[in-house]
Coordinates of C-alpha atoms and ligand atoms in Angstrom, one line a residue:
X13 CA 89.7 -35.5 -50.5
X14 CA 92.2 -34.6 -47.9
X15 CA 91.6 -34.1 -44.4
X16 CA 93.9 -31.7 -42.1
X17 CA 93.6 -31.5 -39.0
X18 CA 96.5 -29.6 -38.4
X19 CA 95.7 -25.7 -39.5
X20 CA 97.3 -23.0 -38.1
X21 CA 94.9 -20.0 -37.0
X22 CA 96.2 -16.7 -38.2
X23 CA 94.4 -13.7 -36.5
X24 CA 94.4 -9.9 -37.3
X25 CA 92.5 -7.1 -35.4
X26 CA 91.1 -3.8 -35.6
X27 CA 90.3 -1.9 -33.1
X28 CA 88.2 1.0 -32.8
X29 CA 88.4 3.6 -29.9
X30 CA 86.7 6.6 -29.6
X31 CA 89.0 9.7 -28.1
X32 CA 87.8 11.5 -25.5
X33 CA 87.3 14.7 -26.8
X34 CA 85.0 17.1 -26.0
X35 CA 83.9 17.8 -29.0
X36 CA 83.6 15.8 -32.6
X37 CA 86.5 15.3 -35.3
X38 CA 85.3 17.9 -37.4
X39 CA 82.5 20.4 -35.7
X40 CA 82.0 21.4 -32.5
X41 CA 79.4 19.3 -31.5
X42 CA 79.4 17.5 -27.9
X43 CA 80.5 13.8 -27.8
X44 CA 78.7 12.8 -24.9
X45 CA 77.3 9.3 -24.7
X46 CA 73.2 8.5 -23.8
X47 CA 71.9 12.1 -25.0
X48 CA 68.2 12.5 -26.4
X49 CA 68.8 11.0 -30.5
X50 CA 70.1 14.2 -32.5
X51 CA 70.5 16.9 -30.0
X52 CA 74.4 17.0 -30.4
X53 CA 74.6 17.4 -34.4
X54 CA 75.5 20.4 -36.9
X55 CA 74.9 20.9 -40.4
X56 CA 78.6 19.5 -40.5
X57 CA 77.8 16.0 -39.2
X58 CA 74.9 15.2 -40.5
X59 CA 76.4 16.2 -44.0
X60 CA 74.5 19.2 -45.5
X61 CA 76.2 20.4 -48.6
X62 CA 78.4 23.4 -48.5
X63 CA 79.5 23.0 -45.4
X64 CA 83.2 22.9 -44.3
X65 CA 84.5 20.6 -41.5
X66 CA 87.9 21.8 -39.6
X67 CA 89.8 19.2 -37.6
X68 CA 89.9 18.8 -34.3
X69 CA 93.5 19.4 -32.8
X70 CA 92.8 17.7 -29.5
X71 CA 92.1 14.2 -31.3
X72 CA 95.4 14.5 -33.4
X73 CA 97.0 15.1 -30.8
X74 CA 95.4 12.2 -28.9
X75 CA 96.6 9.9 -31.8
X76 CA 99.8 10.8 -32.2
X77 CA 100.6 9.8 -28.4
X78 CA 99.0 7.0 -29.0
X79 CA 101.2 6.0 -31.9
X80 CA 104.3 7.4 -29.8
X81 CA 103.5 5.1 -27.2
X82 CA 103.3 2.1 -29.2
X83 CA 106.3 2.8 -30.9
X84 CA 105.2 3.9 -34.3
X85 CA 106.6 6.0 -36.8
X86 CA 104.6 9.4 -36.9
X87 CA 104.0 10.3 -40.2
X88 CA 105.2 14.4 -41.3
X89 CA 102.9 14.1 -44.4
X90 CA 99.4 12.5 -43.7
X91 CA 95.9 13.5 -44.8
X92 CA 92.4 12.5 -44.3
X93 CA 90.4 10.1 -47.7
X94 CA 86.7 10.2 -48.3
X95 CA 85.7 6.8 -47.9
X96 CA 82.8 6.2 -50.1
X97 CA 79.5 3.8 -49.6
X98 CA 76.0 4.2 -48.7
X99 CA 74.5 3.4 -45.6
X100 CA 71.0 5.0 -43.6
X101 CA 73.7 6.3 -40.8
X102 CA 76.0 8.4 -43.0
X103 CA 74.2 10.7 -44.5
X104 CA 77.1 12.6 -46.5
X105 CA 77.5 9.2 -48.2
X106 CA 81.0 9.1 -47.2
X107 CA 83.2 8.5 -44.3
X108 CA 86.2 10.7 -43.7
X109 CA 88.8 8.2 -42.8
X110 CA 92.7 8.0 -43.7
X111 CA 94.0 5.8 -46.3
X112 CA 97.1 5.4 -48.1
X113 CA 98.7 8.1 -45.9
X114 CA 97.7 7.2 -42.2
X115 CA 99.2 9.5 -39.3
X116 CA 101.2 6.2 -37.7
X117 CA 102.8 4.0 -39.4
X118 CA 104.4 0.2 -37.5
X119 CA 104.9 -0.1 -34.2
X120 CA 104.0 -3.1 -31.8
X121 CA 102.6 -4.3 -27.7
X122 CA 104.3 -7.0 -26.3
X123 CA 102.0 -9.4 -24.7
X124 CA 102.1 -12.3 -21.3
X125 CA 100.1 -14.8 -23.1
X126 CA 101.6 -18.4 -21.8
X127 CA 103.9 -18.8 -19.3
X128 CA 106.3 -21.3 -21.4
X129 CA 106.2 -19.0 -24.4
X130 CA 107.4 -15.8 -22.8
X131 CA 106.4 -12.9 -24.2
X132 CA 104.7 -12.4 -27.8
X133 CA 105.1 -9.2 -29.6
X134 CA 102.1 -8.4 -32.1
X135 CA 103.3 -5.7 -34.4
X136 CA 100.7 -2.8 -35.7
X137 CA 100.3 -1.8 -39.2
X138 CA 99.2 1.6 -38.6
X139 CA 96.9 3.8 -36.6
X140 CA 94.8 5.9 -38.3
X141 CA 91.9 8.8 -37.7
X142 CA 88.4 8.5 -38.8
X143 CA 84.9 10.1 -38.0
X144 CA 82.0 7.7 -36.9
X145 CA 78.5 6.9 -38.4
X146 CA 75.3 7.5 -36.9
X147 CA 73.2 4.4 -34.9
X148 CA 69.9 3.1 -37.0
X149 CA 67.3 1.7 -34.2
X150 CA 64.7 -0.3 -35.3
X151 CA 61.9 -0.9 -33.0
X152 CA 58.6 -2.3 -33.0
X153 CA 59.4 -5.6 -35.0
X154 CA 60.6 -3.9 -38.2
X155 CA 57.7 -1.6 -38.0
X156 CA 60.1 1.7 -37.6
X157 CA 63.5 2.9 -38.1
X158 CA 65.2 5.5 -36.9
X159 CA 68.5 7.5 -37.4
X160 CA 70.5 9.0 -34.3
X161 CA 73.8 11.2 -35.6
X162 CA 74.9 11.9 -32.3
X163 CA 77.6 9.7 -33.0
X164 CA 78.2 10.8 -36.8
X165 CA 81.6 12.2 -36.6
X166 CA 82.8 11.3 -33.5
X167 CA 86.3 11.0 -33.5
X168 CA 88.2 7.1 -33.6
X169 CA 91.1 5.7 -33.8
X170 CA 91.5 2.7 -35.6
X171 CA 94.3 0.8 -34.9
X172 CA 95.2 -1.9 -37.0
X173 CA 97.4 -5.4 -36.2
X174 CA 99.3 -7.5 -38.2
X175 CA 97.9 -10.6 -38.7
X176 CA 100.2 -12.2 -36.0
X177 CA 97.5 -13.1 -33.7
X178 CA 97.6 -17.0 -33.1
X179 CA 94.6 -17.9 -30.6
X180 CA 91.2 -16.4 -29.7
X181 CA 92.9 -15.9 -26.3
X182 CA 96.2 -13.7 -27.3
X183 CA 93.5 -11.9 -29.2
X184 CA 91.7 -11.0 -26.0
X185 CA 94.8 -10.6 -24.6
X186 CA 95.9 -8.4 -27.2
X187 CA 92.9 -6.3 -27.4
X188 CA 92.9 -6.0 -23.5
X189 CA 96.2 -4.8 -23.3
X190 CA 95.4 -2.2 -26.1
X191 CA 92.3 -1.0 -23.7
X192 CA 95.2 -0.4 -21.1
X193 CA 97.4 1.3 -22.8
X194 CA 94.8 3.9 -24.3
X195 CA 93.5 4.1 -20.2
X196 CA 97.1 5.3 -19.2
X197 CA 96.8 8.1 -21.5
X198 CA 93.8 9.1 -21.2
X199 CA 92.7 9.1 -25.0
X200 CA 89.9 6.8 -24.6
X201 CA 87.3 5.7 -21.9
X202 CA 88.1 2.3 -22.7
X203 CA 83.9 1.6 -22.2
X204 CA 83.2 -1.5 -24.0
X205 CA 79.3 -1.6 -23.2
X206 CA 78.7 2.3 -24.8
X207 CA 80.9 0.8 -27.8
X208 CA 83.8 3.2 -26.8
X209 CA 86.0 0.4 -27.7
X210 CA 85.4 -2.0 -30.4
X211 CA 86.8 -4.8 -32.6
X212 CA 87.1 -6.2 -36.1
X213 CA 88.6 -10.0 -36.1
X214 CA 90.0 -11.2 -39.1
X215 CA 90.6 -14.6 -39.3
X216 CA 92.3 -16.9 -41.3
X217 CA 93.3 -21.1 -41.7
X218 CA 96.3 -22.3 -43.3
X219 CA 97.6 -26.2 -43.4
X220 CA 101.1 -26.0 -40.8
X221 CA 104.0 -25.0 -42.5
X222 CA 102.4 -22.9 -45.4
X223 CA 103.5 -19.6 -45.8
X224 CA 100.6 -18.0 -47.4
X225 CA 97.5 -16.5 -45.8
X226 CA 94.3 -18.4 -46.0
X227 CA 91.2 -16.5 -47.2
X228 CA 89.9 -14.7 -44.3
X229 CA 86.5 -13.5 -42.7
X230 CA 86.4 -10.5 -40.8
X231 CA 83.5 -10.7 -37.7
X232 CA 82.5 -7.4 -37.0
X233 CA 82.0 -4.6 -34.2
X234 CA 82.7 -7.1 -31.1
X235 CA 82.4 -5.3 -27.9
X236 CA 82.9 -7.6 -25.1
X237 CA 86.7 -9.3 -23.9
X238 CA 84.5 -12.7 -23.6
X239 CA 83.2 -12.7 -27.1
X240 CA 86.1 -11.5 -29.0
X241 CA 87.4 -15.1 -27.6
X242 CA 84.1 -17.6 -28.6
X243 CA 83.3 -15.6 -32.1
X244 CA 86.8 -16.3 -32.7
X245 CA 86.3 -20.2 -31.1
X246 CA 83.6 -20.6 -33.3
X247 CA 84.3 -19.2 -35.9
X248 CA 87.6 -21.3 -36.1
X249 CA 85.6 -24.5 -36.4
X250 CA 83.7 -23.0 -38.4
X251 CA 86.5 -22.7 -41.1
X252 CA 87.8 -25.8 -40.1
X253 CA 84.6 -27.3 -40.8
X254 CA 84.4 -26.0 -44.2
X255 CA 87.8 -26.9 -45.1
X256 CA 87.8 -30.7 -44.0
X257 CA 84.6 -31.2 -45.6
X258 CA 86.6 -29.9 -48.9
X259 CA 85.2 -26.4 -49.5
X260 CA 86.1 -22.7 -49.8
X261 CA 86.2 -20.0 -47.7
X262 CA 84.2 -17.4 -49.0
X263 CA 86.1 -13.5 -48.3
X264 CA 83.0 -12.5 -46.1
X265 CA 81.9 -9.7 -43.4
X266 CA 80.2 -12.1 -40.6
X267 CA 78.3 -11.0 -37.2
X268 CA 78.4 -12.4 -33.9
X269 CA 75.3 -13.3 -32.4
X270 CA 75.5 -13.4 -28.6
X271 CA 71.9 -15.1 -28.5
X272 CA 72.9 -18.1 -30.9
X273 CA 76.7 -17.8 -30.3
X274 CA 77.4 -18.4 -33.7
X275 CA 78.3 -16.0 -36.8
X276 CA 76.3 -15.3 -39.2
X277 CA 77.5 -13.9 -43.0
X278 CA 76.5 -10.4 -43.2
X279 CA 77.7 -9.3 -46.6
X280 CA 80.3 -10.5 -49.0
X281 CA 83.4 -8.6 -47.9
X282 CA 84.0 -5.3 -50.0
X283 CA 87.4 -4.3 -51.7
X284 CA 89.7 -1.7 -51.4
X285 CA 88.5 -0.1 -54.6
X286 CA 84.7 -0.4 -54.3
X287 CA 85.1 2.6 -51.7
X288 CA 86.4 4.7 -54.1
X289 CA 89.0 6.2 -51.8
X290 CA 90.1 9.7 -52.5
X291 CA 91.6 12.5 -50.8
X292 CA 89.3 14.9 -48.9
X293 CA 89.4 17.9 -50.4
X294 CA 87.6 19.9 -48.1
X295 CA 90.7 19.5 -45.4
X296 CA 94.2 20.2 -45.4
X297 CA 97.0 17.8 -45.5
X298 CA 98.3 17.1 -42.2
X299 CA 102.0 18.2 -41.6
X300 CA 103.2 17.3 -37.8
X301 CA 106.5 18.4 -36.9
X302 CA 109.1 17.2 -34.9
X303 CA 109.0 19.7 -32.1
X304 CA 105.1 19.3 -31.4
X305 CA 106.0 15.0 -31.5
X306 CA 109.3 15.6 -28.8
X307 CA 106.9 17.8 -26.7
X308 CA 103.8 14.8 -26.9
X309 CA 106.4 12.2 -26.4
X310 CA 107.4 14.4 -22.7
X311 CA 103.8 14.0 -21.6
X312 CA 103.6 10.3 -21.8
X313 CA 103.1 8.6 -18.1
X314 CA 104.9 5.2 -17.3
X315 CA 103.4 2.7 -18.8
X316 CA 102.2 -0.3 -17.8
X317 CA 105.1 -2.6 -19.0
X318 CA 107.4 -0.8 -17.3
X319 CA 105.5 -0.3 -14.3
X320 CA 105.7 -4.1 -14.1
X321 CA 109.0 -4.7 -14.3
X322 CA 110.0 -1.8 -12.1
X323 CA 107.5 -3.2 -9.2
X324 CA 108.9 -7.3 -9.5
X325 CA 112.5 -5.8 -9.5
X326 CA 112.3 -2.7 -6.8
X327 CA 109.4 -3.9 -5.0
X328 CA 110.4 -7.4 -5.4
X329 CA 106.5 -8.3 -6.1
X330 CA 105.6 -11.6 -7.9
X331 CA 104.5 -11.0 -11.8
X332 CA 101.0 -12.0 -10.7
X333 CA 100.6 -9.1 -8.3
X334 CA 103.0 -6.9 -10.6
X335 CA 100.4 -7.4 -13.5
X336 CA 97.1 -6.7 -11.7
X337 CA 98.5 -3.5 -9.8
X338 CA 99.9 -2.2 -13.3
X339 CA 96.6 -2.9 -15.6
X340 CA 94.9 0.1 -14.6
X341 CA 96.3 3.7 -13.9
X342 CA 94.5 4.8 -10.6
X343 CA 94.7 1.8 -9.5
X344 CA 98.9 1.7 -9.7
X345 CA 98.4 5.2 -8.2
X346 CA 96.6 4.2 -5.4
X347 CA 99.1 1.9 -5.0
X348 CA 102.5 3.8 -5.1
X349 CA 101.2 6.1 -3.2
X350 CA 100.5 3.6 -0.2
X351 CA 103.8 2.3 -0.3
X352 CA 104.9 5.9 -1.0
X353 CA 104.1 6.4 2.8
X354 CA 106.6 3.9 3.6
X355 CA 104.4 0.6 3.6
X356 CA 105.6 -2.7 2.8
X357 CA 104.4 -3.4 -1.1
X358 CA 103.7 -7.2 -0.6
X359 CA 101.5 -6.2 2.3
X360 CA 99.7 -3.6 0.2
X361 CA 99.4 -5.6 -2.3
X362 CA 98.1 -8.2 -0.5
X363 CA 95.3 -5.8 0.8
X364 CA 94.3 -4.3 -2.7
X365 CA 94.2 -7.5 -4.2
X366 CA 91.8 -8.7 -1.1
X367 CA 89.5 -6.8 0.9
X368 CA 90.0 -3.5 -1.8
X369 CA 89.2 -5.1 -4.4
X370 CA 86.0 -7.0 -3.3
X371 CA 85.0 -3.9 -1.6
X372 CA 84.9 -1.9 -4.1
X373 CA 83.3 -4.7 -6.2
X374 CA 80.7 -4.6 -3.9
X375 CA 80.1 -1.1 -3.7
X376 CA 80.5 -0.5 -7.5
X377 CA 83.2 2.1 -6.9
X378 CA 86.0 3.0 -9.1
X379 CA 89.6 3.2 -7.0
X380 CA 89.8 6.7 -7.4
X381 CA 86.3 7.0 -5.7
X382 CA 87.2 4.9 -2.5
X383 CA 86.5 6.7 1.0
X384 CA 89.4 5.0 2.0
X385 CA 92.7 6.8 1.2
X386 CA 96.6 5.7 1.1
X387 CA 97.3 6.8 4.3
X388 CA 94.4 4.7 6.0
X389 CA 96.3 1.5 4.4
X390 CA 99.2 2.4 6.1
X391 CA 98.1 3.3 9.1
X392 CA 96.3 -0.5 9.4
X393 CA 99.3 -2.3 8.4
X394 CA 101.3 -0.2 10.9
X395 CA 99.0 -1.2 13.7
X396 CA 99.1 -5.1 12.5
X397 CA 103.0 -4.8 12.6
X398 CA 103.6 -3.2 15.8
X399 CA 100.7 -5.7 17.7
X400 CA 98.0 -3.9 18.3
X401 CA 95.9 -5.8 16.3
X402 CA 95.6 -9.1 14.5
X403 CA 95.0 -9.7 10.7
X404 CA 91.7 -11.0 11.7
X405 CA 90.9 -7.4 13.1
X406 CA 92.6 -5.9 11.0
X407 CA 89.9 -7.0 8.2
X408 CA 86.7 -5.7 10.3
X409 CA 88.9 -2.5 10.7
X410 CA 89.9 -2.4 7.3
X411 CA 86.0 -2.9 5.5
X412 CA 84.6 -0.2 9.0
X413 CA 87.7 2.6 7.3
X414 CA 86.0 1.6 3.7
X415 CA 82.7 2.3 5.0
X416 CA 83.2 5.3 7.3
X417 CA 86.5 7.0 6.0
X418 CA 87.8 7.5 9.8
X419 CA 91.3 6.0 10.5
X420 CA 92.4 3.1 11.4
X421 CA 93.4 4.3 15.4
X422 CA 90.0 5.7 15.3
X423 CA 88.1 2.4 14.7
X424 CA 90.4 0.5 16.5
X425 CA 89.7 2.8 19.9
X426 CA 86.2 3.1 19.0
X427 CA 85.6 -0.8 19.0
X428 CA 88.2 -1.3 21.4
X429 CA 89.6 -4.0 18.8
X430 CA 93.0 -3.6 20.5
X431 CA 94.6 -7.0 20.7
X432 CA 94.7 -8.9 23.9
X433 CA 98.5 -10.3 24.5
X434 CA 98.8 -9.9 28.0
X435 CA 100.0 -13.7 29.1
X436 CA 98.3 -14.0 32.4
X437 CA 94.8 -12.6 30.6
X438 CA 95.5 -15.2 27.9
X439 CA 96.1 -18.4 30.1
X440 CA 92.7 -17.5 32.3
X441 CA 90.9 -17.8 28.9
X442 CA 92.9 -20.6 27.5
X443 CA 92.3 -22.5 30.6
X444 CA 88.4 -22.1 30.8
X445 CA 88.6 -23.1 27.5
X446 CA 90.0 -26.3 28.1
X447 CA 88.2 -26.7 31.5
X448 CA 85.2 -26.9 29.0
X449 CA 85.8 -29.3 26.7
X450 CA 87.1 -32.4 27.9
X451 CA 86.5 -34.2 25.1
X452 CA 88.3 -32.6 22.6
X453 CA 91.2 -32.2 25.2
X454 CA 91.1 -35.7 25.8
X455 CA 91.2 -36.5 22.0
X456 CA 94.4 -33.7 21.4
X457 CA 96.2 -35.6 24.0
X458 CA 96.0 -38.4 22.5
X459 CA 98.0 -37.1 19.4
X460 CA 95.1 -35.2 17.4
X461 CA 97.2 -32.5 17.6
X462 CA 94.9 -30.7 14.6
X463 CA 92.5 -29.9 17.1
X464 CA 95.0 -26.9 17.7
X465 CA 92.4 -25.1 15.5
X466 CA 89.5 -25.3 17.8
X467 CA 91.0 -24.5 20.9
X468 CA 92.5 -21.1 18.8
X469 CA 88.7 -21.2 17.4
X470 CA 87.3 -21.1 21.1
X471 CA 89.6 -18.5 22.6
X472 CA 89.3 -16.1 19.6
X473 CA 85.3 -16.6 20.2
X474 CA 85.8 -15.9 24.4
X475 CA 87.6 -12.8 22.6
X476 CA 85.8 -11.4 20.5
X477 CA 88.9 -12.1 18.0
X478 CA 91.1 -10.0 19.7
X479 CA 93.2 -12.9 21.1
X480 CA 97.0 -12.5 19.6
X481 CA 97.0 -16.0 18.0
X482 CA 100.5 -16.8 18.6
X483 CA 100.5 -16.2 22.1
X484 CA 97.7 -18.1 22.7
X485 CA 99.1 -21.2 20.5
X486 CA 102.6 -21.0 22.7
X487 CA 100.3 -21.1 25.6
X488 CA 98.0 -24.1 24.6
X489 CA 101.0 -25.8 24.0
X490 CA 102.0 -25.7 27.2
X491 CA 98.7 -25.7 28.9
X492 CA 97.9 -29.1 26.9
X493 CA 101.1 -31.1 27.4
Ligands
ADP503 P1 90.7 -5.4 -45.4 O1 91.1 -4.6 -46.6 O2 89.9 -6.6 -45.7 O3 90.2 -4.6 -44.3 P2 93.4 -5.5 -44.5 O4 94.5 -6.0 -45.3 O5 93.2 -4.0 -44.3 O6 92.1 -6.1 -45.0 O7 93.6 -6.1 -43.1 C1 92.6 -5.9 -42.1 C2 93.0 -6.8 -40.9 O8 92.9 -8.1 -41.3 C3 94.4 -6.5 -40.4 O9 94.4 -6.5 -39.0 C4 95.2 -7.7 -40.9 O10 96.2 -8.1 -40.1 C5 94.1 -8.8 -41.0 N1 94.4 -9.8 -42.0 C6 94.7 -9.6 -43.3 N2 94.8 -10.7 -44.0 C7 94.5 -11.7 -43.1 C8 94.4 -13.1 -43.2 N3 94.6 -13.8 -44.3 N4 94.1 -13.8 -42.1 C9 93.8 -13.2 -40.9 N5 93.9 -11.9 -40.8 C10 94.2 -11.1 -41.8
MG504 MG1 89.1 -3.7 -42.7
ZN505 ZN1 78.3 18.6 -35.6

């Protein structure tokens, strides 16, 4: 038997996102998430016979920016295939789905995995539309099951990689940058815990240097960033395992299971053909033309790659900062706007990144919903550059604006947090404050010249933090010599 240690992990991914649409793919049912089970369902999704479903513009639509943002080609000709198997949570006993003619053909992200190897480009295969299935719950130890078809016929997109994928981590990378992307235009929620976003890994081992794909397993429905990386880990070893040990991969469907952390085989995986794929004759071909493509393409916001590079090269910000302003819409918003008003971006960056961001951590607020505005921002930093208060002030200020919405003049006349620089009020304090500790005065003139800190410590006490710290180091330098 031969051992390799050295396989090469080939990844591949499908993704599923749910558009946000009002209404479903194919009736005019609601979408909305946590409803009472069944309340949002029509004879049309839960699949009486002789009904007719008519497709929902807004989700083509939705699809087709999607695929024009990720560079795909947008098919003229496409049409919708019945995708045939059985299941408790598809009651027509078939999912509408696309097949051999999806609506976006190719296209590609471009990912920051590791600094040394640049940038990675994963390439799609195709984005397609498809309707989802119903939710079975089962309750009271196997006692019951139910069937909920609120979801039945929701409208997805599934957008499927190439198998280019080489870690667990550029596939959370990969499926996190997706998440963006669909964020900045506003097709999908991006809400992993309601299942808004979800993701098929299909993985693979070959010895280095083959060409040839290894048999794969495909783990299914992952909604979490964290376990898309260790079902991947795991299921890596897994193989590996296997393989050392001289067996076969079997072509299988496995599930994660967050409890045990391990997969577990679900089914043996099905083939193309035992879904019996066939046009849906009950809708019309799809036939997009070029004008309503040129007038979607007009509609799509900056993205976030180009955000980046536009805020390291005009805003001269470092990648790091560059790449956490860019990953989320509002958040960029927020953002230009600040520095819009003539604010430094390093120093509002430096602020979001901070105080914002833990605030609104805290608080459990989305950017868009913070009480404090652009213009509050700038108003701080303008008072920290023109001295009337310190950057330690300027954080109590900063958290009182978050709290209370008022400005930052406002809190800083309120609290009368105005910064002390006067020299002659500084060297009374600065000298009481050596009168009373001899010790340590004693010990910095002797050379422990670090005890600068607790002299700045004591005065900033005396002041209620209001001292202007390099004044009052110039004058304990000289009051010390
Ligand atoms: P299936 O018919 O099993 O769904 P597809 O060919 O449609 O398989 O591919 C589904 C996904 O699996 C795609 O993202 C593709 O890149 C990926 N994939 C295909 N073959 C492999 C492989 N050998 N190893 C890893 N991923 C693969
Ligand atoms: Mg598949
Ligand atoms: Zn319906």
């Amino acid at each position: 038997m031969k051992i390799v240690n050295d396989y090469e992990t080939v990844i591949g991914l499908e993704i599923h996102a749910q558009m946000k649409t009002q209404s479903k793919m194919f009736c005019g049912c609601p979408t909305r998430f946590g409803e009472e089970p069944n309340t949002q369902t029509c004879p049309v999704c839960i699949g009486m016979p002789g009904v007719l479903p008519v497709i929902n513009k807004l989700a083509l639509e939705f699809t087709i920016k999607t695929g024009v943002a990720l560079g795909c080609k947008i098919s003229p000709f496409s049409r919708f295939a019945r995708k045939n198997y059985f299941y408790p949570d598809l009651p027509k006993g078939y999912q509408v789905s696309q097949y051999e003619l999806p609506i976006c053909e190719g296209g590609f992200v471009m990912l920051n995995v590791d600094d040394d190897e640049g940038q990675r480009r994963i390439n799609l295969t195709r984005i397609h539309m498809e309707e989802d299935a119903g939710k079975n719950i089962h309750e009271g130890a196997g006692s019951f099951s139910y069937v909920d078809l609120n979801r039945a016929g929701v409208p997805l997109m599934e957008i499927v990689s190439e198998p280019d994928i080489k870690t667990p981590k550029e596939a959370a990378a990969y499926v996190r940058k997706i998440r963006t992307i669909l964020r900045y235009l506003d097709v999908c929620d991006g809400n992993m815990d309601e299942g808004s976003l979800r993701c098929d890994a299909n993985v693979s081992l070959r010895p280095q240097g083959v060409k040839e794909l290894g048999v794969k397993t495909e783990i299914k429905n992952i909604n979490s960033f964290k376990f898309i990386e260790k079902a991947l880990e795991y299921e890596i070893q897994r193989q590996t395992r296997v393989l050392n040990e001289g067996g076969r991969i079997i072509q299988e469907t496995r599930l994660w299971n967050t409890t045990t952390g391990t997969t577990e085989s679900m089914r043996s995986k099905e083939e193309a053909h035992d879904y019996r794929y066939f046009p849906e004759p009950d809708l019309v071909p799809l036939m997009v033309d070029e004008g309503w493509i040129a007038q979607i393409r007009k509609e799509i916001p900056e993205l976030p790659d180009e955000k980046v590079r536009r805020y390291i090269e005009d805003y001269k910000l470092p990648a790091y900062d560059a790449d956490l302003l860019a990953a989320e819409r509002h958040t960029a918003a927020w953002f230009e706007q600040t520095v819009g008003l003539g604010a430094n971006p390093k120093d509002v960056s430096n602020w979001m990144m901070g105080e914002m961001m833990r605030l609104l951590n805290e608080k459990g607020l989305a950017i868009e919903a913070s009480p404090l505005r652009p213009e509050h921002l700038h108003g701080l930093i303008q008072l920290i550059n023109n001295g009337t208060i310190n950057l330690k002030t300027a954080k109590i200020v900063f958290e009182d604006m978050f709290n209370t919405g008022k400005s930052a003049e406002e809190v800083v006349k309120e609290k009368g947090l105005v910064q002390i620089s006067d020299v002659g009020e500084l060297e009374k304090t600065v000298a009481a404050v050596i009168a009373e500790n001899p010790n340590e005065t004693a010990r910095y003139k002797a050379g422990e010249t670090k005890l600068t800190g607790f002299f700045v410590g004591e005065v900033m006490k005396k002041t209620k933090g209001k001292a202007n710290p390099k004044a009052v180091n110039e004058i304990l330098k000289r009051l010390l010599l």
